[in-house]
Coordinates of C-alpha atoms in Angstrom, one line a residue:
M1 CA 106.6 14.8 103.9
K2 CA 107.9 15.1 100.4
I3 CA 109.6 11.8 98.8
T4 CA 110.8 11.8 95.3
E5 CA 109.3 9.4 93.0
E6 CA 112.5 7.6 92.6
V7 CA 112.7 6.9 96.3
T8 CA 109.1 6.0 96.5
D9 CA 109.4 3.5 93.7
A10 CA 112.3 1.9 95.1
I11 CA 110.9 1.5 98.7
A12 CA 107.5 0.1 97.1
E13 CA 109.5 -2.4 95.0
G14 CA 111.8 -3.5 97.9
R15 CA 114.9 -2.2 96.3
P16 CA 117.7 -0.9 98.4
V17 CA 117.7 2.9 99.5
V18 CA 120.3 4.6 101.5
A19 CA 119.6 8.0 103.4
L20 CA 122.3 10.7 103.5
E21 CA 122.4 13.8 105.8
S22 CA 122.3 17.4 104.8
T23 CA 124.5 19.1 107.5
I24 CA 127.4 17.7 105.8
I25 CA 126.4 20.1 103.0
T26 CA 125.5 23.3 104.9
H27 CA 127.9 22.9 108.0
G28 CA 130.5 20.2 107.2
M29 CA 132.2 21.4 104.0
P30 CA 132.8 24.5 102.1
Y31 CA 131.2 25.4 98.8
P32 CA 131.7 24.1 96.1
Q33 CA 133.3 20.9 97.6
N34 CA 130.1 20.4 99.6
V35 CA 127.9 20.1 96.6
E36 CA 130.5 18.1 94.5
T37 CA 130.8 15.7 97.4
A38 CA 127.0 15.2 97.7
R39 CA 126.6 14.5 94.0
A40 CA 129.5 12.2 94.0
V41 CA 128.3 10.4 97.2
E42 CA 124.9 9.8 95.4
G43 CA 126.7 8.7 92.3
D44 CA 128.5 6.1 94.5
I45 CA 125.3 4.6 95.9
R46 CA 123.7 4.5 92.3
A47 CA 126.8 2.7 91.0
S48 CA 126.6 0.3 94.0
G49 CA 123.1 -0.6 93.1
A50 CA 120.9 1.5 95.4
V51 CA 119.0 4.7 95.3
P52 CA 120.3 7.7 97.4
A53 CA 117.9 9.8 99.4
T54 CA 119.3 13.0 100.9
I55 CA 117.2 14.3 103.8
A56 CA 116.5 18.0 104.5
V57 CA 113.7 20.0 105.7
L58 CA 112.9 22.7 102.9
E59 CA 110.1 25.2 103.5
G60 CA 108.2 23.1 106.2
E61 CA 108.6 19.8 104.4
V62 CA 110.7 16.8 105.4
C63 CA 112.3 15.9 102.0
A64 CA 113.6 12.5 101.3
G65 CA 115.6 12.9 97.9
L66 CA 116.8 16.4 96.7
T67 CA 116.9 17.6 93.0
E68 CA 119.9 18.9 91.4
E69 CA 118.7 22.4 91.9
Q70 CA 117.8 21.9 95.6
L71 CA 121.4 20.5 96.4
E72 CA 122.9 23.4 94.7
A73 CA 120.7 25.8 96.6
L74 CA 121.3 24.2 99.9
G75 CA 125.0 24.3 99.3
Q76 CA 125.2 28.0 99.0
A77 CA 122.5 28.9 101.5
K78 CA 123.6 31.0 104.5
N79 CA 122.4 30.6 108.1
V80 CA 120.7 27.3 107.5
A81 CA 119.2 25.7 110.8
K82 CA 121.2 22.7 112.0
L83 CA 118.4 20.2 113.0
S84 CA 118.2 17.5 115.6
R85 CA 115.5 15.5 117.3
A86 CA 114.8 18.7 119.6
D87 CA 114.0 21.1 116.8
I88 CA 112.9 19.2 113.6
A89 CA 109.3 19.2 114.4
H90 CA 109.3 23.1 115.2
C91 CA 111.0 23.8 112.0
V92 CA 108.5 21.8 110.0
A93 CA 105.6 23.4 111.8
S94 CA 106.9 27.1 111.2
G95 CA 107.5 26.3 107.5
G96 CA 111.5 26.6 108.1
T97 CA 114.2 25.2 106.2
G98 CA 117.2 23.2 107.8
A99 CA 119.8 20.7 107.3
T100 CA 119.6 17.3 109.1
T101 CA 122.3 16.0 111.7
V102 CA 122.6 12.4 112.0
A103 CA 119.7 12.2 114.7
A104 CA 117.4 14.2 112.3
T105 CA 118.3 12.1 109.4
M106 CA 117.5 9.0 111.1
I107 CA 114.1 10.4 111.9
G108 CA 113.4 11.3 108.4
A109 CA 114.7 8.0 107.2
R110 CA 112.3 6.2 109.4
L111 CA 109.3 8.4 108.2
A112 CA 110.2 7.5 104.8
G113 CA 110.7 3.9 105.4
I114 CA 114.5 3.8 104.8
E115 CA 116.6 1.4 106.9
V116 CA 120.1 2.5 106.0
F117 CA 121.9 5.6 106.4
A118 CA 125.4 6.6 105.3
T119 CA 127.1 9.6 106.9
G120 CA 130.9 10.7 107.9
G121 CA 131.0 10.4 111.5
I122 CA 128.4 10.4 114.4
G123 CA 128.2 12.9 117.1
G124 CA 129.1 11.7 120.6
V125 CA 130.4 12.9 124.0
H126 CA 132.2 15.8 123.8
R127 CA 135.7 16.1 125.7
G128 CA 135.0 17.8 129.0
A129 CA 131.4 16.5 129.0
E130 CA 131.7 15.8 132.7
L131 CA 131.5 19.5 133.2
S132 CA 129.9 20.7 130.1
F133 CA 127.2 17.9 129.8
D134 CA 127.6 18.3 126.1
I135 CA 126.5 14.9 124.4
S136 CA 125.2 14.6 121.0
A137 CA 121.6 13.6 120.5
D138 CA 122.9 11.2 117.9
L139 CA 123.5 8.7 120.7
Q140 CA 120.1 8.6 122.1
E141 CA 118.7 8.4 118.5
L142 CA 120.6 5.3 117.7
A143 CA 119.1 3.8 120.8
K144 CA 115.3 4.9 119.5
T145 CA 115.2 4.7 115.9
P146 CA 115.6 1.3 113.8
V147 CA 118.1 2.7 111.2
S148 CA 121.6 1.1 110.6
V149 CA 124.1 4.0 110.4
V150 CA 127.3 3.6 108.4
A151 CA 130.1 6.0 109.6
A152 CA 133.9 6.2 110.0
G153 CA 133.4 5.9 113.8
A154 CA 132.6 8.9 115.8
K155 CA 134.3 12.3 115.0
A156 CA 137.8 12.3 116.4
I157 CA 137.4 15.4 118.1
L158 CA 135.1 13.9 120.6
D159 CA 135.9 11.7 123.7
L160 CA 135.7 8.4 122.0
K161 CA 136.0 6.1 125.1
K162 CA 133.0 7.9 126.7
T163 CA 131.1 7.8 123.7
L164 CA 131.6 4.1 123.3
E165 CA 130.6 3.7 127.0
V166 CA 127.4 5.6 126.5
L167 CA 126.6 3.6 123.4
E168 CA 127.0 0.4 125.5
T169 CA 124.7 1.8 128.2
L170 CA 122.1 2.6 125.7
G171 CA 122.2 -0.8 124.1
V172 CA 123.5 0.3 120.7
P173 CA 125.3 -2.5 118.7
V174 CA 128.8 -1.0 117.6
I175 CA 130.0 -3.1 114.7
T176 CA 133.2 -2.3 113.2
L177 CA 134.0 -3.8 109.6
G178 CA 136.9 -5.8 109.1
Q179 CA 139.0 -5.1 112.2
D180 CA 138.8 -5.4 116.0
Q181 CA 139.7 -1.7 116.8
F182 CA 137.2 1.0 116.7
P183 CA 138.1 3.6 113.9
A184 CA 138.6 7.2 114.7
F185 CA 137.1 9.2 111.6
W186 CA 140.3 10.5 109.8
S187 CA 142.2 7.6 111.3
R188 CA 141.9 3.9 111.0
R189 CA 142.4 3.2 114.5
S190 CA 141.5 4.7 117.8
G191 CA 143.4 2.5 120.3
L192 CA 139.9 1.4 121.5
P193 CA 138.6 -2.2 121.0
S194 CA 135.4 -2.5 119.1
P195 CA 132.5 -4.0 120.9
L196 CA 131.6 -6.1 117.8
R197 CA 133.2 -7.1 114.4
A198 CA 131.7 -8.1 111.0
D199 CA 133.6 -9.1 108.1
S200 CA 131.1 -8.4 105.4
A201 CA 127.9 -6.5 104.5
R202 CA 126.0 -9.5 104.6
E203 CA 126.8 -9.9 108.4
V204 CA 125.7 -6.5 109.2
A205 CA 122.4 -6.9 107.2
A206 CA 121.7 -10.0 109.1
S207 CA 122.2 -8.4 112.4
H208 CA 120.0 -5.4 111.3
V209 CA 117.1 -7.8 110.2
M210 CA 117.4 -9.8 113.3
R211 CA 117.1 -6.8 115.6
G212 CA 113.7 -6.3 114.0
Q213 CA 112.4 -9.8 114.1
M214 CA 113.5 -9.8 117.9
G215 CA 111.6 -6.3 118.3
L216 CA 114.5 -4.6 119.7
D217 CA 114.3 -1.0 119.7
G218 CA 116.8 1.4 117.8
G219 CA 119.3 0.9 115.3
Q220 CA 123.0 0.0 115.1
L221 CA 126.3 1.8 114.2
V222 CA 128.5 0.3 111.6
A223 CA 131.9 1.7 112.0
N224 CA 133.8 1.5 108.5
P225 CA 137.5 2.5 108.8
I226 CA 138.7 5.2 106.4
P227 CA 140.5 3.9 103.3
V228 CA 144.3 3.5 104.1
Q229 CA 145.3 5.9 101.4
A230 CA 143.4 8.6 102.7
E231 CA 143.8 8.4 106.4
I232 CA 145.6 10.9 108.7
S233 CA 147.3 9.2 111.7
A234 CA 145.7 9.7 115.2
D235 CA 149.3 10.6 116.4
E236 CA 149.6 13.6 113.8
L237 CA 146.0 14.7 114.6
A238 CA 146.2 14.9 118.3
P239 CA 148.0 18.2 118.8
V240 CA 145.9 19.6 116.0
I241 CA 142.7 18.7 117.8
A242 CA 144.2 20.0 121.0
E243 CA 144.8 23.4 119.7
A244 CA 141.5 23.5 118.2
L245 CA 139.7 22.5 121.4
A246 CA 141.7 25.1 123.2
A247 CA 140.7 28.0 120.8
A248 CA 137.0 27.0 121.1
E249 CA 137.2 27.3 124.9
A250 CA 139.0 30.5 124.7
Q251 CA 136.2 31.9 122.3
N252 CA 133.3 30.5 124.4
I253 CA 132.2 28.3 121.4
A254 CA 129.4 26.1 122.6
A255 CA 126.5 23.8 121.7
K256 CA 125.8 23.3 118.0
A257 CA 128.6 25.8 116.9
V258 CA 131.4 23.6 118.4
T259 CA 131.8 20.9 115.8
P260 CA 131.8 23.2 112.6
F261 CA 134.2 25.6 114.6
L262 CA 136.5 22.5 115.4
L263 CA 136.3 21.1 111.9
D264 CA 137.2 24.5 110.3
R265 CA 140.2 25.1 112.6
I266 CA 141.5 21.4 111.8
F267 CA 141.0 22.0 108.1
H268 CA 143.3 25.2 108.0
A269 CA 145.8 23.3 110.3
T270 CA 146.2 20.4 108.0
E271 CA 146.2 22.6 105.0
G272 CA 143.1 20.9 103.8
R273 CA 144.0 17.4 104.2
S274 CA 141.1 16.9 106.7
L275 CA 138.7 17.7 104.0
T276 CA 140.3 15.5 101.5
A277 CA 140.1 12.7 104.0
N278 CA 136.5 13.6 104.9
I279 CA 135.4 13.1 101.4
A280 CA 137.1 9.9 100.9
L281 CA 135.5 8.3 104.1
V282 CA 132.0 9.5 103.3
R283 CA 132.2 8.0 99.8
N284 CA 133.6 5.0 101.3
N285 CA 130.7 4.8 103.9
A286 CA 128.2 5.4 101.0
R287 CA 129.5 2.4 99.1
L288 CA 129.2 0.2 102.0
A289 CA 125.7 1.4 103.0
A290 CA 124.4 0.6 99.4
E291 CA 126.0 -2.9 99.9
I292 CA 124.4 -3.4 103.2
A293 CA 120.9 -2.0 102.1
G294 CA 121.2 -4.5 99.0
E295 CA 121.8 -7.4 101.4
I296 CA 118.9 -6.4 103.6
A297 CA 116.7 -6.3 100.5
G298 CA 118.0 -9.8 99.5
I299 CA 117.3 -11.2 103.0
R300 CA 113.8 -9.8 103.0
A301 CA 113.0 -11.1 99.5
N302 CA 114.4 -14.6 100.4
S303 CA 112.1 -14.7 103.4
R304 CA 109.2 -13.9 101.4
G305 CA 109.8 -16.4 98.7

């Protein structure tokens, strides 16, 4: 594993660190918005008092923290592998390069000793999963790996009700910040009640630390609603998502190709508004994640003192 000196020093000194995924760079946004967003998100984390650590596999090394040059190269790279739990070890063993999904980023964060991770939205149960069995490995990872994941809920293209049911079955805490309703990625509200609510980063951090003290497996999902000024209403998005799903089915798009295909269709159907919203929510999540990481560091320092 290759960890930057900045990240290594922060972890050794008990300072807050926030992990970031790399599939948002390679599969989630077009160039150059992907690299610009990655740099802005890292800047948001630093401005909030934490150290950013973008996770990726580069030439067989799990990297925690990327240089400016590595970010730029990854943003323009073609045919980059999209890594999850099932294939990250094979990519490393074969000397390959790949971008990490939520699940793989959680694995990389755990290996580096990072406890908080900011992303856009987690994967989950795809619509029609009762026939396709298409369920993201992100859900199982949340049940296994002790990392708190800050996201704007699950991606709105998914079956959110079934996603919440699976998370409950797996024993994953789902904590929504500041409201009783679970958010729906581009929209602040999904119409579904959130299992848990917290009104501050301190509450979320206390829950994270308590899970570790109780020896409970897995992490927690922190659902952070998109800022009001950036959201696209669920009513407006419903027909757009339905059309994108129909197109994916007609073209036999499946497995890891589904999400990038749907996001691209929705981007064009909303004339780019979905990308603007995506950037806003990712940056909002990064700021909250930095705050949570800072609170965790403070709780740990107080317990030692």
